JSON list of C-alpha atoms in Angstrom, two decimals:
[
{"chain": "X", "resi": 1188, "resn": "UNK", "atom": "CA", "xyz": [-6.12, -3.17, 24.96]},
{"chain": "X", "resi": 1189, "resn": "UNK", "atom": "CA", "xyz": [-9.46, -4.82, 24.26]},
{"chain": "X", "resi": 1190, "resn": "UNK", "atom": "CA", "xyz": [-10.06, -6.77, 21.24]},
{"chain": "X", "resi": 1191, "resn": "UNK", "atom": "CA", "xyz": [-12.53, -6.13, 18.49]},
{"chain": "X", "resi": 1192, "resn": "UNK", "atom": "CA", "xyz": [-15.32, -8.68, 20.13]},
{"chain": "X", "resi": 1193, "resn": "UNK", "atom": "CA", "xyz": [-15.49, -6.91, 23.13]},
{"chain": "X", "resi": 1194, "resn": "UNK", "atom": "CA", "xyz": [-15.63, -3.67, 22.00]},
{"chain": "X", "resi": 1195, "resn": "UNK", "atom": "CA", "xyz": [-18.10, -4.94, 19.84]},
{"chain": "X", "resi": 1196, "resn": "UNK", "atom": "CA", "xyz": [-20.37, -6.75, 22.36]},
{"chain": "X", "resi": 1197, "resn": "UNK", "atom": "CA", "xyz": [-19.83, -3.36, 24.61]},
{"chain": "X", "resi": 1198, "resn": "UNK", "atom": "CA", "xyz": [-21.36, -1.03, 21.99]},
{"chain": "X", "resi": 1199, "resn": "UNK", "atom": "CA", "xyz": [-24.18, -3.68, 21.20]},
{"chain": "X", "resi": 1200, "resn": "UNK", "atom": "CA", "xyz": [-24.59, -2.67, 24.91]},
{"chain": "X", "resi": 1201, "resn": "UNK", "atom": "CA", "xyz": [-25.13, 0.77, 23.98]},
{"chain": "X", "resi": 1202, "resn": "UNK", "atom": "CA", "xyz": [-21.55, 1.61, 25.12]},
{"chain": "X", "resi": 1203, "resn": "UNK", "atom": "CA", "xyz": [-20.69, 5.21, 23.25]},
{"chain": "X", "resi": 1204, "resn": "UNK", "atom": "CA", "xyz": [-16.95, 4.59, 24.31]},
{"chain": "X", "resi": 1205, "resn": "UNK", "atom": "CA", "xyz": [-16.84, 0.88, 22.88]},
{"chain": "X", "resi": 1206, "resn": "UNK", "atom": "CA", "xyz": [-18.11, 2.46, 19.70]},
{"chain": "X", "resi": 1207, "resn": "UNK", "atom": "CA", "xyz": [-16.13, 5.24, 19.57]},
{"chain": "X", "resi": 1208, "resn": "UNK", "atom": "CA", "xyz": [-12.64, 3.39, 20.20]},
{"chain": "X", "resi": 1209, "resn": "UNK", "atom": "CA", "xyz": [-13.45, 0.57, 17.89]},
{"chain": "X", "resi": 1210, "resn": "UNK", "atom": "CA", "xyz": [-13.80, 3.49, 15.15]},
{"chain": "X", "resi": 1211, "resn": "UNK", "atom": "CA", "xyz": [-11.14, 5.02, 15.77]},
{"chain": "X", "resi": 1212, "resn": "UNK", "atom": "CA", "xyz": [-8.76, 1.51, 15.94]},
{"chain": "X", "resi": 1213, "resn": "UNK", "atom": "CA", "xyz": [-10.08, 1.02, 12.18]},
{"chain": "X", "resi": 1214, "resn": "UNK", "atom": "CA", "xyz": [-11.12, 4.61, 10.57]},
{"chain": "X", "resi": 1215, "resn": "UNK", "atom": "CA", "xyz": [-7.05, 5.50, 9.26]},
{"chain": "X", "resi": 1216, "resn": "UNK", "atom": "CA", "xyz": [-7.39, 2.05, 7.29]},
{"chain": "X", "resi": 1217, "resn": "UNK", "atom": "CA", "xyz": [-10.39, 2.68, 6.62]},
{"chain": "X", "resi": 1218, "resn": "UNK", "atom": "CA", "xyz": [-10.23, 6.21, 4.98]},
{"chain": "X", "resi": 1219, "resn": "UNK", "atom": "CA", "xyz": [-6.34, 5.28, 3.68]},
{"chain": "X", "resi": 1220, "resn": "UNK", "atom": "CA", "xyz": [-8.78, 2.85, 1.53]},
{"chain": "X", "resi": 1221, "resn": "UNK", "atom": "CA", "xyz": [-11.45, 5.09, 0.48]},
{"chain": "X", "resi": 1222, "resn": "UNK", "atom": "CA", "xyz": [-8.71, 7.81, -0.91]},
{"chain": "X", "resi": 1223, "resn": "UNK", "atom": "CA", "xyz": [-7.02, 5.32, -2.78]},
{"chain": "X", "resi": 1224, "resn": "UNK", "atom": "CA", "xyz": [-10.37, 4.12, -4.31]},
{"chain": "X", "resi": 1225, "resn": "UNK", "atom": "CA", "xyz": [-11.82, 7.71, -4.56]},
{"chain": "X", "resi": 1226, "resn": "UNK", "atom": "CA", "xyz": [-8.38, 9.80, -5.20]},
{"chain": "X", "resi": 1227, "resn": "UNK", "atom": "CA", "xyz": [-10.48, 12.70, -3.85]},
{"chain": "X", "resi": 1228, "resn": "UNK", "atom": "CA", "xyz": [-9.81, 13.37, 0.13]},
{"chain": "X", "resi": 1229, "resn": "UNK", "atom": "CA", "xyz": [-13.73, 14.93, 0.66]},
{"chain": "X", "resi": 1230, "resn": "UNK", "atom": "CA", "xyz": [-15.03, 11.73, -1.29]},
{"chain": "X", "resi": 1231, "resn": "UNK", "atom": "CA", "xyz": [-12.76, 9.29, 0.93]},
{"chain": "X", "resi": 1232, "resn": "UNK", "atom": "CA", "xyz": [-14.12, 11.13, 4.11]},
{"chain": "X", "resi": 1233, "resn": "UNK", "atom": "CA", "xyz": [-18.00, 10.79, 2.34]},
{"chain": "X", "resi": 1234, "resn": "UNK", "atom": "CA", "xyz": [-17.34, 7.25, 1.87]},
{"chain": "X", "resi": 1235, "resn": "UNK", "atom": "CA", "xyz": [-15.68, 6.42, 5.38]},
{"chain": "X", "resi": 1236, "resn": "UNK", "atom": "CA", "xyz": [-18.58, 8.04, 7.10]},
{"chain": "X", "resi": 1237, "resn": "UNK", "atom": "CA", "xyz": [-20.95, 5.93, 5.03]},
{"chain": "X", "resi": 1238, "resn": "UNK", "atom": "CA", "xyz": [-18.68, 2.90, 5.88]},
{"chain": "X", "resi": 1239, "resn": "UNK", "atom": "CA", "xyz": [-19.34, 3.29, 9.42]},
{"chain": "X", "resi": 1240, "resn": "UNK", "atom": "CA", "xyz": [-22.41, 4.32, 9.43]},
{"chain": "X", "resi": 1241, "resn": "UNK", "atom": "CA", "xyz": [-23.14, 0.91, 7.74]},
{"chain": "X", "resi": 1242, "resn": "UNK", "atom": "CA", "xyz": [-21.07, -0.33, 9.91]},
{"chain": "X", "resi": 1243, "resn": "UNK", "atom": "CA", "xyz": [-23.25, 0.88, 13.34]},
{"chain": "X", "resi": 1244, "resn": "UNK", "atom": "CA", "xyz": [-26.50, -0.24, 11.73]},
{"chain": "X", "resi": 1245, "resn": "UNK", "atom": "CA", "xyz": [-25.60, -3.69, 10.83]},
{"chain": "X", "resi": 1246, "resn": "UNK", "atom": "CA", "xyz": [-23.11, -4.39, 13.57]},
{"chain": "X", "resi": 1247, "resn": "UNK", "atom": "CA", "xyz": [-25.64, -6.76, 15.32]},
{"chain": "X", "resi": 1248, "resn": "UNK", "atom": "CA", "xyz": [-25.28, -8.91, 12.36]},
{"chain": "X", "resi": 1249, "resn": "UNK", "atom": "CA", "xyz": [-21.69, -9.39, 13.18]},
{"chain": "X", "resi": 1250, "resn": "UNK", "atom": "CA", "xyz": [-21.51, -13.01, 14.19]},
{"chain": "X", "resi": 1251, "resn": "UNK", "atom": "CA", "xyz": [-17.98, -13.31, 14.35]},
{"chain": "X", "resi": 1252, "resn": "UNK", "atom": "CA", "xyz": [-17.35, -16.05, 12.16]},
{"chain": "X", "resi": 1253, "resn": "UNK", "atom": "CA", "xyz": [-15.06, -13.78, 10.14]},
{"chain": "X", "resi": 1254, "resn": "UNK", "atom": "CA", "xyz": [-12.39, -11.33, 11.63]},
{"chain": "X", "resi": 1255, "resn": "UNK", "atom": "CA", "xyz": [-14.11, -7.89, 12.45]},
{"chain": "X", "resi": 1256, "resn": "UNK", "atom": "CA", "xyz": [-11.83, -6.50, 9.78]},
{"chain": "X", "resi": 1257, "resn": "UNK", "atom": "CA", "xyz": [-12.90, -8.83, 7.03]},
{"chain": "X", "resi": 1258, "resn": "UNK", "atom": "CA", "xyz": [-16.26, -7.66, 7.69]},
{"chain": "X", "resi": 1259, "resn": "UNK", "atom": "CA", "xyz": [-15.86, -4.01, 8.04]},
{"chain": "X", "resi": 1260, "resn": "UNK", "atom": "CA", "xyz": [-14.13, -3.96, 4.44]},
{"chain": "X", "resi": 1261, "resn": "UNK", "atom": "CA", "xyz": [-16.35, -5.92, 3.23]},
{"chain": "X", "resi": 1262, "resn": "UNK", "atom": "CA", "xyz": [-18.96, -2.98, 4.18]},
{"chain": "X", "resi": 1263, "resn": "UNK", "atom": "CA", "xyz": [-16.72, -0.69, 2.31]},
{"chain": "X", "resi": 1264, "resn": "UNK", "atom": "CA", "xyz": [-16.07, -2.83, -0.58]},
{"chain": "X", "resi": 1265, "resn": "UNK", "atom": "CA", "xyz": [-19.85, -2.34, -0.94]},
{"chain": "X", "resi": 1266, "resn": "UNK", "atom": "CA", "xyz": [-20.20, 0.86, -0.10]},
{"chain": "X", "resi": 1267, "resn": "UNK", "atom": "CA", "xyz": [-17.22, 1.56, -2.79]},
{"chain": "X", "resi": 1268, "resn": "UNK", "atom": "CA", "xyz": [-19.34, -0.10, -5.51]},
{"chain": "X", "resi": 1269, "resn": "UNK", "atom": "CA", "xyz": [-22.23, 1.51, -4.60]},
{"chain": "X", "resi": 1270, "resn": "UNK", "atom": "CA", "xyz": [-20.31, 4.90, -5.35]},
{"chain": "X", "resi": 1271, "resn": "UNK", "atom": "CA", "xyz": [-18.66, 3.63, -8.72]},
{"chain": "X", "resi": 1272, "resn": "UNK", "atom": "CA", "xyz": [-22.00, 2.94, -10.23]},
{"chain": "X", "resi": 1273, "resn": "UNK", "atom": "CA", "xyz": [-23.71, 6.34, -8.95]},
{"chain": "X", "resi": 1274, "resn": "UNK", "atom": "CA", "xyz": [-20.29, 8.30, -10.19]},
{"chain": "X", "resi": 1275, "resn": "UNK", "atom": "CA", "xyz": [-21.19, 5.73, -13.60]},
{"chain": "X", "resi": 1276, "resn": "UNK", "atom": "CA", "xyz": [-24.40, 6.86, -13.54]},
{"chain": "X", "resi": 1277, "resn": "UNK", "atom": "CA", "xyz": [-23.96, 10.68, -13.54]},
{"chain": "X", "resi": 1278, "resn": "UNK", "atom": "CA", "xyz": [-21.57, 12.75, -16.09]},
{"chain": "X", "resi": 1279, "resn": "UNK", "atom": "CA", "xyz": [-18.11, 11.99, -15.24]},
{"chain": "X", "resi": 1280, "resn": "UNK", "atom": "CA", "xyz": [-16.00, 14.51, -13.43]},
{"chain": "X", "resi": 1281, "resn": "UNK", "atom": "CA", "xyz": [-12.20, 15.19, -12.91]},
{"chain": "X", "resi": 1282, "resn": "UNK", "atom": "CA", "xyz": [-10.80, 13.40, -9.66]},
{"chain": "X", "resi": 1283, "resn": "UNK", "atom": "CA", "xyz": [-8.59, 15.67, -7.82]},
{"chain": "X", "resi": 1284, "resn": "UNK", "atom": "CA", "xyz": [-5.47, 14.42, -5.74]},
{"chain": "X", "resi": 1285, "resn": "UNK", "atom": "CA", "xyz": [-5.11, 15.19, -2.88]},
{"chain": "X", "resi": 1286, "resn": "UNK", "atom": "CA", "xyz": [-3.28, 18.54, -2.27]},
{"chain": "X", "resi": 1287, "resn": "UNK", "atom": "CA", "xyz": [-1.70, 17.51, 1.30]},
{"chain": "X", "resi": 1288, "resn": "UNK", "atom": "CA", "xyz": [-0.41, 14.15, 0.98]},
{"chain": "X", "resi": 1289, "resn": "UNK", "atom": "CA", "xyz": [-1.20, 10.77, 3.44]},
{"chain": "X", "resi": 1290, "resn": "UNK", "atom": "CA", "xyz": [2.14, 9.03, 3.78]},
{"chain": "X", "resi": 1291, "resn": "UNK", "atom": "CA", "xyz": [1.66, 5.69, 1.86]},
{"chain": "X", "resi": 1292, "resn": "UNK", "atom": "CA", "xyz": [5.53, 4.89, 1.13]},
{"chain": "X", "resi": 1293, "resn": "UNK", "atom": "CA", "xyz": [7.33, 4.48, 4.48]},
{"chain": "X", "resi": 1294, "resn": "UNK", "atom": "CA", "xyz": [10.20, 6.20, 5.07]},
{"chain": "X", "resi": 1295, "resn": "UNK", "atom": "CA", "xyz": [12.85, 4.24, 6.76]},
{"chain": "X", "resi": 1296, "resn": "UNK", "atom": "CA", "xyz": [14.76, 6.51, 8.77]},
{"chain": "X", "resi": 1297, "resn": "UNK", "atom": "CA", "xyz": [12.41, 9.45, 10.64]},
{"chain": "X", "resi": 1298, "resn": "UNK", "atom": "CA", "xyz": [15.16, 11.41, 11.18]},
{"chain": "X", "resi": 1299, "resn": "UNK", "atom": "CA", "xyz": [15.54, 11.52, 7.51]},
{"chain": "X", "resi": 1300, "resn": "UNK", "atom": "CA", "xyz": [14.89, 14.98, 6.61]},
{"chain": "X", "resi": 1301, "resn": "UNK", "atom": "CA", "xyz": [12.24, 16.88, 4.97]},
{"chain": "X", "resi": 1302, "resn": "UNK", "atom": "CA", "xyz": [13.63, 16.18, 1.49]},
{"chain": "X", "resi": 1303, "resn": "UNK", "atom": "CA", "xyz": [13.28, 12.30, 1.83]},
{"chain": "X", "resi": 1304, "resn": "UNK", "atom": "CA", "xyz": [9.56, 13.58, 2.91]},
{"chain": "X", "resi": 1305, "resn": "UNK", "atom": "CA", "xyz": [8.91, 15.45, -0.41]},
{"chain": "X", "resi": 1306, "resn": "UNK", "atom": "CA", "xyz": [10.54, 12.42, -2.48]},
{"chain": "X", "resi": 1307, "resn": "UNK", "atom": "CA", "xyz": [7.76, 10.18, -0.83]},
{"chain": "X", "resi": 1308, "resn": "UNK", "atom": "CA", "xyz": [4.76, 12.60, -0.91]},
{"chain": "X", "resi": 1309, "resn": "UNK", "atom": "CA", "xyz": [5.33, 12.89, -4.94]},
{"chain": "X", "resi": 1310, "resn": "UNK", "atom": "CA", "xyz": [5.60, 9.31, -4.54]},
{"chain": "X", "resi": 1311, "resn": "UNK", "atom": "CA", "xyz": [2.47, 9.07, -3.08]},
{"chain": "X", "resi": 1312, "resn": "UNK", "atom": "CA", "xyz": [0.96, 11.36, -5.15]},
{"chain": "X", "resi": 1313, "resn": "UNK", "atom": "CA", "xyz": [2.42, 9.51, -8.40]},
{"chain": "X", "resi": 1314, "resn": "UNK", "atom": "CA", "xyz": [0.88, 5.92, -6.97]},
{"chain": "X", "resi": 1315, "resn": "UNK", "atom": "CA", "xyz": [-2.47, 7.87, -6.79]},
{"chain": "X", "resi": 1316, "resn": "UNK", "atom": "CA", "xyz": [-2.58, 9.09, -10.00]},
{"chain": "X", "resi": 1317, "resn": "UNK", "atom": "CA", "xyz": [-1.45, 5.32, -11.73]},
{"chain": "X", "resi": 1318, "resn": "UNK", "atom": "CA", "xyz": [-4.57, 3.35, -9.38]},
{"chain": "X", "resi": 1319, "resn": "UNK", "atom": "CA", "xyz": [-6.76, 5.95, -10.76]},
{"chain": "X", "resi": 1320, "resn": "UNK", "atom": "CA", "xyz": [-6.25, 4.85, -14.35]},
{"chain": "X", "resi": 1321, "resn": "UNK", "atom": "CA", "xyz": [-7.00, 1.14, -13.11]},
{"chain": "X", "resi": 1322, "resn": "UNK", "atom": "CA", "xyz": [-10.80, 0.07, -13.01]},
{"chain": "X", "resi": 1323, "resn": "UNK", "atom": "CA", "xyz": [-12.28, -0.07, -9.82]},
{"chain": "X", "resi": 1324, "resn": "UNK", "atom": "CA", "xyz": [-12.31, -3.72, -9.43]},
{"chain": "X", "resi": 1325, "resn": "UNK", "atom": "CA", "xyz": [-8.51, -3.82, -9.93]},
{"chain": "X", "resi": 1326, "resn": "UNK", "atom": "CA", "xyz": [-7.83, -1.27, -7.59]},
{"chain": "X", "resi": 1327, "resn": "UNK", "atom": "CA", "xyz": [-9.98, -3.07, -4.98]},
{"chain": "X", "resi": 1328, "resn": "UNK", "atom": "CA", "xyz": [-7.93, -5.82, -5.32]},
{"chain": "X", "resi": 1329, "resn": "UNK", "atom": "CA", "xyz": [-4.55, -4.33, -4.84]},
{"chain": "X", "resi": 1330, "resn": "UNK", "atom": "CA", "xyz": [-5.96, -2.25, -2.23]},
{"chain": "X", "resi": 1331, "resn": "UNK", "atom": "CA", "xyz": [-7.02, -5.67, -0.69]},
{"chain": "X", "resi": 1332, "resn": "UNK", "atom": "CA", "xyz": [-3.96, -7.67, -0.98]},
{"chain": "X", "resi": 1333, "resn": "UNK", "atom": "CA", "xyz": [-0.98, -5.04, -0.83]},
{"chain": "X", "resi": 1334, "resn": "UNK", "atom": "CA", "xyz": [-2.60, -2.33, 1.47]},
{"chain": "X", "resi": 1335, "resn": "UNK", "atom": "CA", "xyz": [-4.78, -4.03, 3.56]},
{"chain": "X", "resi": 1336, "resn": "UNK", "atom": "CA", "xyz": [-2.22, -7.56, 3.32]},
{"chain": "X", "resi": 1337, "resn": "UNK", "atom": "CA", "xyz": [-5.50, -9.84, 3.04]},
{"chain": "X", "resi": 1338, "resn": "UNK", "atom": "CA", "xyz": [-4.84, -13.39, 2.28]},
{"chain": "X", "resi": 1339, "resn": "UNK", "atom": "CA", "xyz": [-6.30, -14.79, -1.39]},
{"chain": "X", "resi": 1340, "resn": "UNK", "atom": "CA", "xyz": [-8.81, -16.61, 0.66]},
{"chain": "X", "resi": 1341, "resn": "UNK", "atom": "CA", "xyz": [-10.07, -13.65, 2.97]},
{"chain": "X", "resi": 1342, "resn": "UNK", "atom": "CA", "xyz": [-10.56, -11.49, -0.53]},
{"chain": "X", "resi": 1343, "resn": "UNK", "atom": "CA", "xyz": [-12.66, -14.49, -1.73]},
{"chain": "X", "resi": 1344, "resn": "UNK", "atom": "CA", "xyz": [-15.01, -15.12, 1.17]},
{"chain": "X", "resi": 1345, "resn": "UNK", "atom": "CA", "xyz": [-15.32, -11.15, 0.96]},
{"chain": "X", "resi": 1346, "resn": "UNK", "atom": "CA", "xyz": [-16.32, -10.81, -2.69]},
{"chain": "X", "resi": 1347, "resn": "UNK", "atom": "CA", "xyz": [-17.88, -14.51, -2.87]},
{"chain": "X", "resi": 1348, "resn": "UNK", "atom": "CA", "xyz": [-15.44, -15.95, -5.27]},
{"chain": "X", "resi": 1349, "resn": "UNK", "atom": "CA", "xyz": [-13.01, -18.66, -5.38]},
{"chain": "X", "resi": 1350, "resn": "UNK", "atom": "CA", "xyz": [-9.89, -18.15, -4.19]},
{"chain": "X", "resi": 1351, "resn": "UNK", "atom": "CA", "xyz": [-8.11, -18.61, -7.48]},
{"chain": "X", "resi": 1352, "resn": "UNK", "atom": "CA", "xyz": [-10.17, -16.06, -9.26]},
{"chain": "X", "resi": 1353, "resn": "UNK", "atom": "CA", "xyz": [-8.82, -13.24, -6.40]},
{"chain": "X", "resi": 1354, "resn": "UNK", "atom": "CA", "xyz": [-5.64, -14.44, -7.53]},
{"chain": "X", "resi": 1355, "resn": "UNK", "atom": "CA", "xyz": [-6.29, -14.13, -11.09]},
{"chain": "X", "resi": 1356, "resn": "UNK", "atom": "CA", "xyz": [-7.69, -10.69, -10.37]},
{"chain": "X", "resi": 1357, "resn": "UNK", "atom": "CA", "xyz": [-5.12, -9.93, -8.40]},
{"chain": "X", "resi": 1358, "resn": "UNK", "atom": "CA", "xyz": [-2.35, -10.79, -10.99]},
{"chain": "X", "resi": 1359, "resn": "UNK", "atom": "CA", "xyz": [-4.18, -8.98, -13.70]},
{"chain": "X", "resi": 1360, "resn": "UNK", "atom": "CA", "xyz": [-4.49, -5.93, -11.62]},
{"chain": "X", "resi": 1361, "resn": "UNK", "atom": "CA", "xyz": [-1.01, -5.90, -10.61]},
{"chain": "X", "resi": 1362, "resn": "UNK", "atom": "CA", "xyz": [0.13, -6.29, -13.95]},
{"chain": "X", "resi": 1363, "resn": "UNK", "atom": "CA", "xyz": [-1.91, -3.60, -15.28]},
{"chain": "X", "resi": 1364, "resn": "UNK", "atom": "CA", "xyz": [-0.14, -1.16, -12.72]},
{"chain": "X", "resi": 1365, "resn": "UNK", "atom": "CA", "xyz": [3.36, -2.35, -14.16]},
{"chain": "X", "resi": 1366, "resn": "UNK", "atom": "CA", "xyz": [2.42, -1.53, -17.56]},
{"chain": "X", "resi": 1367, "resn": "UNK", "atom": "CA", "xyz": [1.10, 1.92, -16.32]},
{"chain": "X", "resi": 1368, "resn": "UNK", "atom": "CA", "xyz": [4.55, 2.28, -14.04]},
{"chain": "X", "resi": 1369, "resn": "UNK", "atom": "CA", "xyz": [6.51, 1.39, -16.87]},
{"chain": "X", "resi": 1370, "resn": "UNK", "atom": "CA", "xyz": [4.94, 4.00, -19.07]},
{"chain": "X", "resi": 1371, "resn": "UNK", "atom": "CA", "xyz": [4.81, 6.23, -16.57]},
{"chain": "X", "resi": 1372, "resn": "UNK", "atom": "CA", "xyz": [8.69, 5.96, -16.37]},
{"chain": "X", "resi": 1373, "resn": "UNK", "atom": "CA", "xyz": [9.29, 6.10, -19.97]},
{"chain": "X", "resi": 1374, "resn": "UNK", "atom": "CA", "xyz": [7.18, 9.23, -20.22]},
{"chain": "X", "resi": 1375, "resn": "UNK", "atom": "CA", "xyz": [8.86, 10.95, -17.12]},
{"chain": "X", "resi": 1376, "resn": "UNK", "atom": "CA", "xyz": [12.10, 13.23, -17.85]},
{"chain": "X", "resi": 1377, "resn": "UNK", "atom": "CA", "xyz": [14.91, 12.12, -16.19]},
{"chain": "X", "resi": 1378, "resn": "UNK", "atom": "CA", "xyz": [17.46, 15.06, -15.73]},
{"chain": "X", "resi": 1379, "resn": "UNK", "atom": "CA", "xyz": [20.19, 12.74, -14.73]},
{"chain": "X", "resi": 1380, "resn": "UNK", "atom": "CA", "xyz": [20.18, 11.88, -18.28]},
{"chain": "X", "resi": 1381, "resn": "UNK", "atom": "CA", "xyz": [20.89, 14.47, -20.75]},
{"chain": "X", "resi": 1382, "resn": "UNK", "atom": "CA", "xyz": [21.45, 13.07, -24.05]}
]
């Protein structure tokens, strides 16, 4: 399998087929990241095509002194921005969730049946709707860290800031979602208790 740099170096050669493999290697992270941010599968798709379209017009600034990954999110940390402050701009609308679900939790046993399916699809779907209630800088960061399993220092070069301040952002995200979680599971009926 070829790595990123030649694929890279082969579509700066106008190879259609480097291009075309090195999206597809990258567009499932790359749109698993954009739903999470957007919570709205035709907005995720938007943004992804916008990533890589930013992507294909800048990739001759790719120098490699990064990992191609590091680059290409942070292209869609910027691109994500960009949308938060148009969607700030105009009158705010109701995010949707998705009606078919990604699977985000892993199941560890495939042959586990289609009810272990269902549990983690309204997990999914429950995730979703608590990283929607977070701001979009918090969810960037979790979505950095946890889904994406960036080091401190790789979020820092990518959002020029010191590595203890993505740590600090990090740990304030994450313990924003544990509040939500918690009150999430307070909230939630549980029929295995009946009293």
């Amino acid at each position: 399998m070829e790595q990123d740099n030649d694929l890279i170096a082969s579509a700066l050669n106008g190879s259609l087929q480097a291009w075309e493999a090195l999206v597809r290697r990258h567009q499932g992270r790359v749109y698993n990241y954009c739903l999470r941010l957007t919570g709205n599968r035709a907005d995720a798709q938007d943004l992804m095509q916008d990533v890589f379209l930013g992507v294909y017009r800048n990739l001759g600034r790719f120098r490699g002194e990064s990992q191609f990954v590091s680059w290409l999110f942070r292209i869609a940390h910027n691109k994500a921005v960009d949308l938060a402050r148009r969607r700030r701009a105009s009158p705010v609308r109701e995010q949707a969730l998705p009606d078919d679900s990604d699977t985000w939790l892993e199941i560890e046993d495939s042959d586990a049946g289609p009810q272990a399916q269902v549990l983690a699809d309204e997990g999914n779907a429950a995730v979703l709707k608590l990283l929607q209630q977070l701001s979009p800088e918090q969810r960037l960061m979790l979505e950095l860290k946890v889904f994406q399993s960036m080091t401190f220092d790789e979020i820092a070069m990518m959002q020029d800031i010191s590595a203890n301040t993505a740590k600090t952002r990090f740990y304030t995200a994450l313990k924003k979602l544990r509040a939500l979680m918690e009150g999430h599971h307070e909230l939630s009926p549980n029929p295995g208790n009946s009293c």
